[in-house]
Amino acid sequence: MSEFTDKIVRVRTRPYYQSSRAQLYLGDCFHLLSRTLPESIDMIFADPPYFLSNDGITCQGGKMVSVNKASWDQGANWRQKHEFNRRWIRRCRKVLTGNGSIWISGTLHNIYSIGMALEQEGFKIINNITWQKTNPPPNLACRCFTHSTETILWAQKNDKKSKHLFHYDLMKEMNQGKQMKDVWTGSLTKPSEKTEGKHPTQKPEYLLERILLASTDENMLILDPFCGSGTTGAVALRLGRRFIGFDNVEEYLEISKKRLIKAES
Ligand SMILES: C[S@@+](CC[C@H](N)C(=O)[O-])C[C@H]1O[C@@H](n2cnc3c(N)ncnc32)[C@H](O)[C@@H]1O
């Protein structure tokens, strides 16, 4: 039995994949979060569905293509989106330790609901990070400004006793001795990070690297309830953290598994 299964059984169900420092589970994160031990996770990164697959068009590699990513990303009305966000954020709060923190990424399609849901479910927002993309796809309809940013909210439990971890000095050092600001600029995910398979909304590794270095220590346990291609897990393992990931699409968990194996080797 691995160190992970011996000492830290955090999710009471059979993993899809496990190693000594990581576990992946195939299934609905609502169910899996309810099977996770309360207050057992040090940090959560979540990149939930943005609900932007609305039959519009976008540009990819110079070609006009549908914006539709997948059925899990299809539009819902604001009530349905908000109810969805409140439910998974409520479950995340239960599994997070008292001093733990949560990072959630989104766009205008879901981030206002996420911000409100965080406050309604007992979180306090610490930062509003703007990820500025240096190479966004052009706006083909020419009816509004080119969308070139995403938002990442960072929050902690809204509880007087909660003290979130922030490696201020390290962030300053990584920013040439100046305080790190809340606008992070960089490119879309590089093809070299997609060698294990393609996911329609894969995040670049440099974002996760900064997030993990800023708010976690080595050996801490990180959970990603919508892990997709496993970006959070691959970076977590490379940085000596431990990882649990959930996704309800087996094809994506296979990519995650390959990336975790590569990161551990
Ligand atoms: C925006 S993507 C995450 C991408 C990921 N950050 C990456 O870098 O690859 C959202 C993921 O959530 C998964 N998903 C959607 N609804 C889910 C649910 N209820 N339970 C578990 N996974 C879900 C989708 O299959 C998709 O892979």
PDB file of C-alpha atoms and ligand atoms in Angstrom:
ATOM      1  CA  MET A   1       0.000   0.000   0.000  1.00  0.00           C
ATOM      2  CA  SER A   2       1.260   3.438  -0.853  1.00  0.00           C
ATOM      3  CA  GLU A   3       1.932   6.160   1.666  1.00  0.00           C
ATOM      4  CA  PHE A   4      -1.102   7.985   0.263  1.00  0.00           C
ATOM      5  CA  THR A   5      -3.604   5.183   0.785  1.00  0.00           C
ATOM      6  CA  ASP A   6      -2.189   4.195   4.191  1.00  0.00           C
ATOM      7  CA  LYS A   7      -2.276   7.534   5.857  1.00  0.00           C
ATOM      8  CA  ILE A   8      -4.429   9.892   3.910  1.00  0.00           C
ATOM      9  CA  VAL A   9      -7.599   8.343   2.602  1.00  0.00           C
ATOM     10  CA  ARG A  10      -9.438  11.581   1.927  1.00  0.00           C
ATOM     11  CA  VAL A  11     -12.054  10.460  -0.603  1.00  0.00           C
ATOM     12  CA  ARG A  12     -14.132   7.453   0.407  1.00  0.00           C
ATOM     13  CA  THR A  13     -14.458   5.776  -2.982  1.00  0.00           C
ATOM     14  CA  ARG A  14     -12.287   3.857  -5.473  1.00  0.00           C
ATOM     15  CA  PRO A  15      -9.710   6.004  -7.313  1.00  0.00           C
ATOM     16  CA  TYR A  16      -9.341   5.883 -11.100  1.00  0.00           C
ATOM     17  CA  TYR A  17      -5.589   6.267 -10.632  1.00  0.00           C
ATOM     18  CA  GLN A  18      -3.327   6.554  -7.644  1.00  0.00           C
ATOM     19  CA  SER A  19       0.338   6.933  -6.849  1.00  0.00           C
ATOM     20  CA  SER A  20       2.125   7.738  -3.598  1.00  0.00           C
ATOM     21  CA  ARG A  21       1.409  11.478  -3.997  1.00  0.00           C
ATOM     22  CA  ALA A  22      -1.674  11.724  -6.193  1.00  0.00           C
ATOM     23  CA  GLN A  23      -5.162  10.357  -6.744  1.00  0.00           C
ATOM     24  CA  LEU A  24      -7.624  10.866  -9.599  1.00  0.00           C
ATOM     25  CA  TYR A  25     -11.337  10.088  -9.321  1.00  0.00           C
ATOM     26  CA  LEU A  26     -13.785   9.670 -12.200  1.00  0.00           C
ATOM     27  CA  GLY A  27     -17.232  11.062 -11.408  1.00  0.00           C
ATOM     28  CA  ASP A  28     -19.394  14.000 -10.559  1.00  0.00           C
ATOM     29  CA  CYS A  29     -17.547  16.380  -8.267  1.00  0.00           C
ATOM     30  CA  PHE A  30     -20.721  17.006  -6.241  1.00  0.00           C
ATOM     31  CA  HIS A  31     -20.795  13.356  -5.250  1.00  0.00           C
ATOM     32  CA  LEU A  32     -17.010  13.087  -4.820  1.00  0.00           C
ATOM     33  CA  LEU A  33     -16.812  16.232  -2.668  1.00  0.00           C
ATOM     34  CA  SER A  34     -19.499  14.785  -0.398  1.00  0.00           C
ATOM     35  CA  ARG A  35     -17.318  11.633  -0.039  1.00  0.00           C
ATOM     36  CA  THR A  36     -14.220  13.700   0.905  1.00  0.00           C
ATOM     37  CA  LEU A  37     -13.210  14.000   4.556  1.00  0.00           C
ATOM     38  CA  PRO A  38     -14.127  17.380   6.097  1.00  0.00           C
ATOM     39  CA  GLU A  39     -11.261  19.839   6.628  1.00  0.00           C
ATOM     40  CA  SER A  40      -8.737  17.541   4.929  1.00  0.00           C
ATOM     41  CA  ILE A  41      -7.600  19.690   1.975  1.00  0.00           C
ATOM     42  CA  ASP A  42      -5.006  22.504   2.257  1.00  0.00           C
ATOM     43  CA  MET A  43      -5.786  24.326  -0.995  1.00  0.00           C
ATOM     44  CA  ILE A  44      -8.323  24.103  -3.820  1.00  0.00           C
ATOM     45  CA  PHE A  45      -7.860  25.321  -7.381  1.00  0.00           C
ATOM     46  CA  ALA A  46     -11.039  25.138  -9.472  1.00  0.00           C
ATOM     47  CA  ASP A  47     -11.560  25.936 -13.137  1.00  0.00           C
ATOM     48  CA  PRO A  48     -15.295  25.181 -13.388  1.00  0.00           C
ATOM     49  CA  PRO A  49     -17.426  25.228 -16.543  1.00  0.00           C
ATOM     50  CA  TYR A  50     -17.700  28.840 -17.814  1.00  0.00           C
ATOM     51  CA  PHE A  51     -21.024  28.137 -19.591  1.00  0.00           C
ATOM     52  CA  LEU A  52     -19.812  29.910 -22.717  1.00  0.00           C
ATOM     53  CA  SER A  53     -20.657  27.252 -25.311  1.00  0.00           C
ATOM     54  CA  ASN A  54     -23.525  29.262 -26.795  1.00  0.00           C
ATOM     55  CA  ASP A  55     -23.253  28.352 -30.511  1.00  0.00           C
ATOM     56  CA  GLY A  56     -21.222  31.508 -31.320  1.00  0.00           C
ATOM     57  CA  ILE A  57     -18.009  31.652 -33.366  1.00  0.00           C
ATOM     58  CA  THR A  58     -14.369  32.276 -32.533  1.00  0.00           C
ATOM     59  CA  CYS A  59     -10.991  32.108 -34.267  1.00  0.00           C
ATOM     60  CA  GLN A  60      -8.516  29.250 -33.786  1.00  0.00           C
ATOM     61  CA  GLY A  61      -5.243  29.034 -35.695  1.00  0.00           C
ATOM     62  CA  GLY A  62      -6.560  31.594 -38.186  1.00  0.00           C
ATOM     63  CA  LYS A  63      -9.765  29.586 -38.839  1.00  0.00           C
ATOM     64  CA  MET A  64     -13.351  30.444 -37.923  1.00  0.00           C
ATOM     65  CA  VAL A  65     -14.605  27.731 -35.539  1.00  0.00           C
ATOM     66  CA  SER A  66     -17.544  27.220 -33.171  1.00  0.00           C
ATOM     67  CA  VAL A  67     -17.021  28.534 -29.618  1.00  0.00           C
ATOM     68  CA  ASN A  68     -18.698  25.376 -28.314  1.00  0.00           C
ATOM     69  CA  LYS A  69     -16.193  23.504 -26.126  1.00  0.00           C
ATOM     70  CA  ALA A  70     -18.249  20.581 -24.874  1.00  0.00           C
ATOM     71  CA  SER A  71     -21.672  19.634 -23.502  1.00  0.00           C
ATOM     72  CA  TRP A  72     -20.434  20.338 -19.921  1.00  0.00           C
ATOM     73  CA  ASP A  73     -19.854  23.950 -20.926  1.00  0.00           C
ATOM     74  CA  GLN A  74     -23.257  24.644 -22.486  1.00  0.00           C
ATOM     75  CA  GLY A  75     -25.181  27.742 -21.491  1.00  0.00           C
ATOM     76  CA  ALA A  76     -27.573  27.789 -18.576  1.00  0.00           C
ATOM     77  CA  ASN A  77     -29.709  30.652 -17.276  1.00  0.00           C
ATOM     78  CA  TRP A  78     -28.296  32.791 -14.456  1.00  0.00           C
ATOM     79  CA  ARG A  79     -30.310  31.032 -11.766  1.00  0.00           C
ATOM     80  CA  GLN A  80     -29.080  27.584 -12.843  1.00  0.00           C
ATOM     81  CA  LYS A  81     -25.473  28.796 -13.096  1.00  0.00           C
ATOM     82  CA  HIS A  82     -25.623  30.432  -9.694  1.00  0.00           C
ATOM     83  CA  GLU A  83     -27.256  27.441  -8.014  1.00  0.00           C
ATOM     84  CA  PHE A  84     -24.565  25.185  -9.566  1.00  0.00           C
ATOM     85  CA  ASN A  85     -21.783  27.472  -8.307  1.00  0.00           C
ATOM     86  CA  ARG A  86     -23.221  27.794  -4.800  1.00  0.00           C
ATOM     87  CA  ARG A  87     -23.549  24.012  -4.467  1.00  0.00           C
ATOM     88  CA  TRP A  88     -19.984  23.060  -5.391  1.00  0.00           C
ATOM     89  CA  ILE A  89     -18.450  26.009  -3.506  1.00  0.00           C
ATOM     90  CA  ARG A  90     -20.443  24.995  -0.366  1.00  0.00           C
ATOM     91  CA  ARG A  91     -19.003  21.486  -0.614  1.00  0.00           C
ATOM     92  CA  CYS A  92     -15.483  22.852  -1.149  1.00  0.00           C
ATOM     93  CA  ARG A  93     -15.757  24.895   2.057  1.00  0.00           C
ATOM     94  CA  LYS A  94     -16.518  21.727   4.038  1.00  0.00           C
ATOM     95  CA  VAL A  95     -13.404  19.882   2.847  1.00  0.00           C
ATOM     96  CA  LEU A  96     -10.990  22.808   3.178  1.00  0.00           C
ATOM     97  CA  THR A  97      -8.891  23.182   6.357  1.00  0.00           C
ATOM     98  CA  GLY A  98      -9.462  26.260   8.543  1.00  0.00           C
ATOM     99  CA  ASN A  99      -6.422  28.061   7.131  1.00  0.00           C
ATOM    100  CA  GLY A 100      -6.908  26.720   3.611  1.00  0.00           C
ATOM    101  CA  SER A 101      -7.653  28.853   0.585  1.00  0.00           C
ATOM    102  CA  ILE A 102      -9.490  28.461  -2.713  1.00  0.00           C
ATOM    103  CA  TRP A 103      -8.664  29.837  -6.173  1.00  0.00           C
ATOM    104  CA  ILE A 104     -11.371  29.915  -8.865  1.00  0.00           C
ATOM    105  CA  SER A 105     -10.922  30.980 -12.481  1.00  0.00           C
ATOM    106  CA  GLY A 106     -13.599  32.331 -14.786  1.00  0.00           C
ATOM    107  CA  THR A 107     -14.682  34.856 -17.376  1.00  0.00           C
ATOM    108  CA  LEU A 108     -17.534  37.362 -17.517  1.00  0.00           C
ATOM    109  CA  HIS A 109     -19.826  34.376 -18.186  1.00  0.00           C
ATOM    110  CA  ASN A 110     -19.517  33.007 -14.654  1.00  0.00           C
ATOM    111  CA  ILE A 111     -17.151  35.055 -12.490  1.00  0.00           C
ATOM    112  CA  TYR A 112     -19.752  37.423 -11.038  1.00  0.00           C
ATOM    113  CA  SER A 113     -21.825  34.462  -9.925  1.00  0.00           C
ATOM    114  CA  ILE A 114     -18.669  32.835  -8.487  1.00  0.00           C
ATOM    115  CA  GLY A 115     -17.791  35.994  -6.516  1.00  0.00           C
ATOM    116  CA  MET A 116     -21.261  36.256  -5.057  1.00  0.00           C
ATOM    117  CA  ALA A 117     -21.484  32.526  -4.360  1.00  0.00           C
ATOM    118  CA  LEU A 118     -18.150  32.691  -2.489  1.00  0.00           C
ATOM    119  CA  GLU A 119     -19.476  35.394  -0.173  1.00  0.00           C
ATOM    120  CA  GLN A 120     -22.853  33.688   0.265  1.00  0.00           C
ATOM    121  CA  GLU A 121     -21.144  30.424   1.200  1.00  0.00           C
ATOM    122  CA  GLY A 122     -18.900  31.924   3.871  1.00  0.00           C
ATOM    123  CA  PHE A 123     -15.723  32.940   2.048  1.00  0.00           C
ATOM    124  CA  LYS A 124     -13.853  36.240   2.026  1.00  0.00           C
ATOM    125  CA  ILE A 125     -12.195  37.254  -1.260  1.00  0.00           C
ATOM    126  CA  ILE A 126      -8.474  37.988  -0.816  1.00  0.00           C
ATOM    127  CA  ASN A 127      -7.522  38.959  -4.370  1.00  0.00           C
ATOM    128  CA  ASN A 128      -8.997  39.401  -7.827  1.00  0.00           C
ATOM    129  CA  ILE A 129      -6.255  38.304 -10.240  1.00  0.00           C
ATOM    130  CA  THR A 130      -6.512  39.392 -13.863  1.00  0.00           C
ATOM    131  CA  TRP A 131      -4.835  37.006 -16.268  1.00  0.00           C
ATOM    132  CA  GLN A 132      -3.981  39.073 -19.328  1.00  0.00           C
ATOM    133  CA  LYS A 133      -3.469  36.905 -22.419  1.00  0.00           C
ATOM    134  CA  THR A 134      -0.759  38.113 -24.791  1.00  0.00           C
ATOM    135  CA  ASN A 135      -2.137  36.151 -27.765  1.00  0.00           C
ATOM    136  CA  PRO A 136      -5.947  36.029 -27.446  1.00  0.00           C
ATOM    137  CA  PRO A 137      -8.015  34.911 -30.445  1.00  0.00           C
ATOM    138  CA  PRO A 138      -9.258  37.919 -32.472  1.00  0.00           C
ATOM    139  CA  ASN A 139     -12.869  39.046 -32.152  1.00  0.00           C
ATOM    140  CA  LEU A 140     -14.495  37.946 -35.418  1.00  0.00           C
ATOM    141  CA  ALA A 141     -17.887  39.614 -34.993  1.00  0.00           C
ATOM    142  CA  CYS A 142     -16.248  43.043 -34.454  1.00  0.00           C
ATOM    143  CA  ARG A 143     -19.161  44.078 -32.234  1.00  0.00           C
ATOM    144  CA  CYS A 144     -17.172  44.496 -29.009  1.00  0.00           C
ATOM    145  CA  PHE A 145     -13.580  44.654 -27.670  1.00  0.00           C
ATOM    146  CA  THR A 146     -11.419  41.552 -28.049  1.00  0.00           C
ATOM    147  CA  HIS A 147     -11.742  39.354 -24.967  1.00  0.00           C
ATOM    148  CA  SER A 148      -8.188  39.040 -23.673  1.00  0.00           C
ATOM    149  CA  THR A 149      -8.463  38.444 -19.918  1.00  0.00           C
ATOM    150  CA  GLU A 150      -9.710  35.906 -17.405  1.00  0.00           C
ATOM    151  CA  THR A 151     -10.233  36.450 -13.698  1.00  0.00           C
ATOM    152  CA  ILE A 152      -8.967  34.246 -10.898  1.00  0.00           C
ATOM    153  CA  LEU A 153     -10.522  34.877  -7.479  1.00  0.00           C
ATOM    154  CA  TRP A 154      -8.558  33.876  -4.376  1.00  0.00           C
ATOM    155  CA  ALA A 155     -10.550  33.428  -1.177  1.00  0.00           C
ATOM    156  CA  GLN A 156     -10.310  32.142   2.382  1.00  0.00           C
ATOM    157  CA  LYS A 157     -12.918  31.115   4.937  1.00  0.00           C
ATOM    158  CA  ASN A 158     -14.663  34.176   6.346  1.00  0.00           C
ATOM    159  CA  ASP A 159     -13.821  33.245   9.871  1.00  0.00           C
ATOM    160  CA  LYS A 160     -11.790  35.300  12.390  1.00  0.00           C
ATOM    161  CA  LYS A 161      -9.569  32.308  13.175  1.00  0.00           C
ATOM    162  CA  SER A 162      -8.668  31.641   9.510  1.00  0.00           C
ATOM    163  CA  LYS A 163      -5.165  32.668   8.522  1.00  0.00           C
ATOM    164  CA  HIS A 164      -4.380  31.989   4.892  1.00  0.00           C
ATOM    165  CA  LEU A 165      -0.840  31.203   3.754  1.00  0.00           C
ATOM    166  CA  PHE A 166       0.877  33.737   1.467  1.00  0.00           C
ATOM    167  CA  HIS A 167       4.542  33.567   0.502  1.00  0.00           C
ATOM    168  CA  TYR A 168       4.942  37.311   0.116  1.00  0.00           C
ATOM    169  CA  ASP A 169       8.757  37.321  -0.012  1.00  0.00           C
ATOM    170  CA  LEU A 170       8.932  34.593  -2.631  1.00  0.00           C
ATOM    171  CA  MET A 171       6.436  36.417  -4.855  1.00  0.00           C
ATOM    172  CA  LYS A 172       8.457  39.614  -4.501  1.00  0.00           C
ATOM    173  CA  GLU A 173      11.651  37.773  -5.352  1.00  0.00           C
ATOM    174  CA  MET A 174       9.970  36.258  -8.429  1.00  0.00           C
ATOM    175  CA  ASN A 175       9.015  39.803  -9.487  1.00  0.00           C
ATOM    176  CA  GLN A 176      12.566  41.216  -9.509  1.00  0.00           C
ATOM    177  CA  GLY A 177      12.310  42.554  -5.948  1.00  0.00           C
ATOM    178  CA  LYS A 178       9.043  44.460  -6.465  1.00  0.00           C
ATOM    179  CA  GLN A 179       5.698  43.567  -4.853  1.00  0.00           C
ATOM    180  CA  MET A 180       3.828  41.103  -7.083  1.00  0.00           C
ATOM    181  CA  LYS A 181       0.734  42.737  -8.543  1.00  0.00           C
ATOM    182  CA  ASP A 182      -2.650  41.229  -9.313  1.00  0.00           C
ATOM    183  CA  VAL A 183      -2.305  41.455 -13.108  1.00  0.00           C
ATOM    184  CA  TRP A 184      -0.476  38.429 -14.506  1.00  0.00           C
ATOM    185  CA  THR A 185       0.484  38.553 -18.162  1.00  0.00           C
ATOM    186  CA  GLY A 186       1.365  35.606 -20.374  1.00  0.00           C
ATOM    187  CA  SER A 187       0.485  33.459 -23.361  1.00  0.00           C
ATOM    188  CA  LEU A 188      -2.230  30.881 -23.903  1.00  0.00           C
ATOM    189  CA  THR A 189      -1.281  27.250 -23.170  1.00  0.00           C
ATOM    190  CA  LYS A 190       1.704  26.234 -25.292  1.00  0.00           C
ATOM    191  CA  PRO A 191       1.523  23.177 -27.602  1.00  0.00           C
ATOM    192  CA  SER A 192       4.475  21.700 -25.629  1.00  0.00           C
ATOM    193  CA  GLU A 193       2.097  21.323 -22.622  1.00  0.00           C
ATOM    194  CA  LYS A 194      -0.420  19.390 -24.734  1.00  0.00           C
ATOM    195  CA  THR A 195       1.727  16.421 -25.718  1.00  0.00           C
ATOM    196  CA  GLU A 196      -0.276  13.988 -23.548  1.00  0.00           C
ATOM    197  CA  GLY A 197      -3.588  14.855 -25.278  1.00  0.00           C
ATOM    198  CA  LYS A 198      -5.833  17.809 -25.974  1.00  0.00           C
ATOM    199  CA  HIS A 199      -8.352  19.414 -23.647  1.00  0.00           C
ATOM    200  CA  PRO A 200     -10.465  22.333 -24.962  1.00  0.00           C
ATOM    201  CA  THR A 201      -9.809  24.639 -21.998  1.00  0.00           C
ATOM    202  CA  GLN A 202      -6.388  23.619 -20.696  1.00  0.00           C
ATOM    203  CA  LYS A 203      -4.773  26.244 -18.444  1.00  0.00           C
ATOM    204  CA  PRO A 204      -1.101  27.226 -18.881  1.00  0.00           C
ATOM    205  CA  GLU A 205       1.259  25.749 -16.299  1.00  0.00           C
ATOM    206  CA  TYR A 206       2.875  29.080 -15.359  1.00  0.00           C
ATOM    207  CA  LEU A 207      -0.424  30.251 -13.785  1.00  0.00           C
ATOM    208  CA  LEU A 208      -0.667  27.203 -11.564  1.00  0.00           C
ATOM    209  CA  GLU A 209       2.995  27.439 -10.680  1.00  0.00           C
ATOM    210  CA  ARG A 210       2.567  30.957  -9.316  1.00  0.00           C
ATOM    211  CA  ILE A 211      -0.657  30.061  -7.489  1.00  0.00           C
ATOM    212  CA  LEU A 212       0.859  26.993  -5.828  1.00  0.00           C
ATOM    213  CA  LEU A 213       4.115  28.708  -4.879  1.00  0.00           C
ATOM    214  CA  ALA A 214       2.208  31.681  -3.442  1.00  0.00           C
ATOM    215  CA  SER A 215      -0.279  29.811  -1.271  1.00  0.00           C
ATOM    216  CA  THR A 216       1.059  26.341  -0.415  1.00  0.00           C
ATOM    217  CA  ASP A 217       4.062  24.591   1.127  1.00  0.00           C
ATOM    218  CA  GLU A 218       5.728  21.370   0.033  1.00  0.00           C
ATOM    219  CA  ASN A 219       3.706  18.230   0.889  1.00  0.00           C
ATOM    220  CA  MET A 220       0.454  20.147   1.245  1.00  0.00           C
ATOM    221  CA  LEU A 221      -2.617  18.481  -0.287  1.00  0.00           C
ATOM    222  CA  ILE A 222      -4.203  20.257  -3.241  1.00  0.00           C
ATOM    223  CA  LEU A 223      -7.639  19.427  -4.691  1.00  0.00           C
ATOM    224  CA  ASP A 224      -8.953  20.302  -8.156  1.00  0.00           C
ATOM    225  CA  PRO A 225     -12.651  19.349  -8.440  1.00  0.00           C
ATOM    226  CA  PHE A 226     -12.776  20.041 -12.235  1.00  0.00           C
ATOM    227  CA  CYS A 227      -9.263  18.849 -13.075  1.00  0.00           C
ATOM    228  CA  GLY A 228      -9.671  18.342 -16.851  1.00  0.00           C
ATOM    229  CA  SER A 229      -6.259  17.538 -18.320  1.00  0.00           C
ATOM    230  CA  GLY A 230      -4.585  17.685 -14.889  1.00  0.00           C
ATOM    231  CA  THR A 231      -2.637  20.946 -15.125  1.00  0.00           C
ATOM    232  CA  THR A 232      -2.995  21.591 -11.377  1.00  0.00           C
ATOM    233  CA  GLY A 233      -1.847  18.066 -10.557  1.00  0.00           C
ATOM    234  CA  ALA A 234       1.148  18.043 -12.893  1.00  0.00           C
ATOM    235  CA  VAL A 235       2.448  21.336 -11.480  1.00  0.00           C
ATOM    236  CA  ALA A 236       1.631  20.342  -7.872  1.00  0.00           C
ATOM    237  CA  LEU A 237       3.672  17.146  -8.158  1.00  0.00           C
ATOM    238  CA  ARG A 238       6.594  18.896  -9.829  1.00  0.00           C
ATOM    239  CA  LEU A 239       6.633  21.349  -6.911  1.00  0.00           C
ATOM    240  CA  GLY A 240       6.587  18.573  -4.290  1.00  0.00           C
ATOM    241  CA  ARG A 241       2.911  18.984  -3.288  1.00  0.00           C
ATOM    242  CA  ARG A 242       0.304  16.195  -3.176  1.00  0.00           C
ATOM    243  CA  PHE A 243      -2.782  16.134  -5.371  1.00  0.00           C
ATOM    244  CA  ILE A 244      -6.371  14.915  -5.694  1.00  0.00           C
ATOM    245  CA  GLY A 245      -8.285  15.530  -8.940  1.00  0.00           C
ATOM    246  CA  PHE A 246     -11.899  14.901 -10.003  1.00  0.00           C
ATOM    247  CA  ASP A 247     -13.410  14.955 -13.479  1.00  0.00           C
ATOM    248  CA  ASN A 248     -16.499  13.289 -14.929  1.00  0.00           C
ATOM    249  CA  VAL A 249     -14.985  12.626 -18.394  1.00  0.00           C
ATOM    250  CA  GLU A 250     -12.739   9.568 -18.640  1.00  0.00           C
ATOM    251  CA  GLU A 251     -10.922  10.853 -21.742  1.00  0.00           C
ATOM    252  CA  TYR A 252      -9.722  13.896 -19.750  1.00  0.00           C
ATOM    253  CA  LEU A 253      -8.685  11.804 -16.746  1.00  0.00           C
ATOM    254  CA  GLU A 254      -6.533   9.713 -19.085  1.00  0.00           C
ATOM    255  CA  ILE A 255      -4.667  12.901 -20.103  1.00  0.00           C
ATOM    256  CA  SER A 256      -4.367  13.847 -16.420  1.00  0.00           C
ATOM    257  CA  LYS A 257      -3.015  10.415 -15.573  1.00  0.00           C
ATOM    258  CA  LYS A 258      -0.328  10.633 -18.263  1.00  0.00           C
ATOM    259  CA  ARG A 259       0.679  14.113 -17.105  1.00  0.00           C
ATOM    260  CA  LEU A 260       0.882  13.009 -13.452  1.00  0.00           C
ATOM    261  CA  ILE A 261       3.015   9.997 -14.350  1.00  0.00           C
ATOM    262  CA  LYS A 262       5.329  12.246 -16.373  1.00  0.00           C
ATOM    263  CA  ALA A 263       5.563  14.776 -13.524  1.00  0.00           C
ATOM    264  CA  GLU A 264       6.459  12.048 -11.019  1.00  0.00           C
ATOM    265  CA  SER A 265       9.070  10.367 -13.181  1.00  0.00           C
TER     266      SER A 265
HETATM  267  C1  LIG B   1     -12.707  24.349 -17.612  1.00  0.00           C
HETATM  268  S1  LIG B   1     -12.345  22.644 -17.630  1.00  0.00           S
HETATM  269  C2  LIG B   1     -10.911  22.480 -16.599  1.00  0.00           C
HETATM  270  C3  LIG B   1      -9.623  22.495 -17.368  1.00  0.00           C
HETATM  271  C4  LIG B   1      -8.392  22.299 -16.497  1.00  0.00           C
HETATM  272  N1  LIG B   1      -8.140  23.440 -15.647  1.00  0.00           N
HETATM  273  C5  LIG B   1      -7.145  22.024 -17.339  1.00  0.00           C
HETATM  274  O1  LIG B   1      -6.137  22.771 -17.247  1.00  0.00           O
HETATM  275  O2  LIG B   1      -7.176  21.069 -18.117  1.00  0.00           O
HETATM  276  C6  LIG B   1     -13.650  22.010 -16.636  1.00  0.00           C
HETATM  277  C7  LIG B   1     -13.647  20.499 -16.470  1.00  0.00           C
HETATM  278  O3  LIG B   1     -14.703  20.177 -15.555  1.00  0.00           O
HETATM  279  C8  LIG B   1     -15.249  18.924 -15.911  1.00  0.00           C
HETATM  280  N2  LIG B   1     -16.600  18.895 -15.313  1.00  0.00           N
HETATM  281  C9  LIG B   1     -17.693  19.611 -15.653  1.00  0.00           C
HETATM  282  N3  LIG B   1     -18.704  19.372 -14.796  1.00  0.00           N
HETATM  283  C10 LIG B   1     -18.238  18.474 -13.891  1.00  0.00           C
HETATM  284  C11 LIG B   1     -18.803  17.844 -12.748  1.00  0.00           C
HETATM  285  N4  LIG B   1     -20.057  18.067 -12.366  1.00  0.00           N
HETATM  286  N5  LIG B   1     -18.024  16.985 -12.024  1.00  0.00           N
HETATM  287  C12 LIG B   1     -16.732  16.735 -12.392  1.00  0.00           C
HETATM  288  N6  LIG B   1     -16.146  17.324 -13.477  1.00  0.00           N
HETATM  289  C13 LIG B   1     -16.886  18.171 -14.207  1.00  0.00           C
HETATM  290  C14 LIG B   1     -15.194  18.898 -17.434  1.00  0.00           C
HETATM  291  O4  LIG B   1     -15.160  17.574 -17.913  1.00  0.00           O
HETATM  292  C15 LIG B   1     -13.906  19.689 -17.729  1.00  0.00           C
HETATM  293  O5  LIG B   1     -12.814  18.825 -17.950  1.00  0.00           O
END
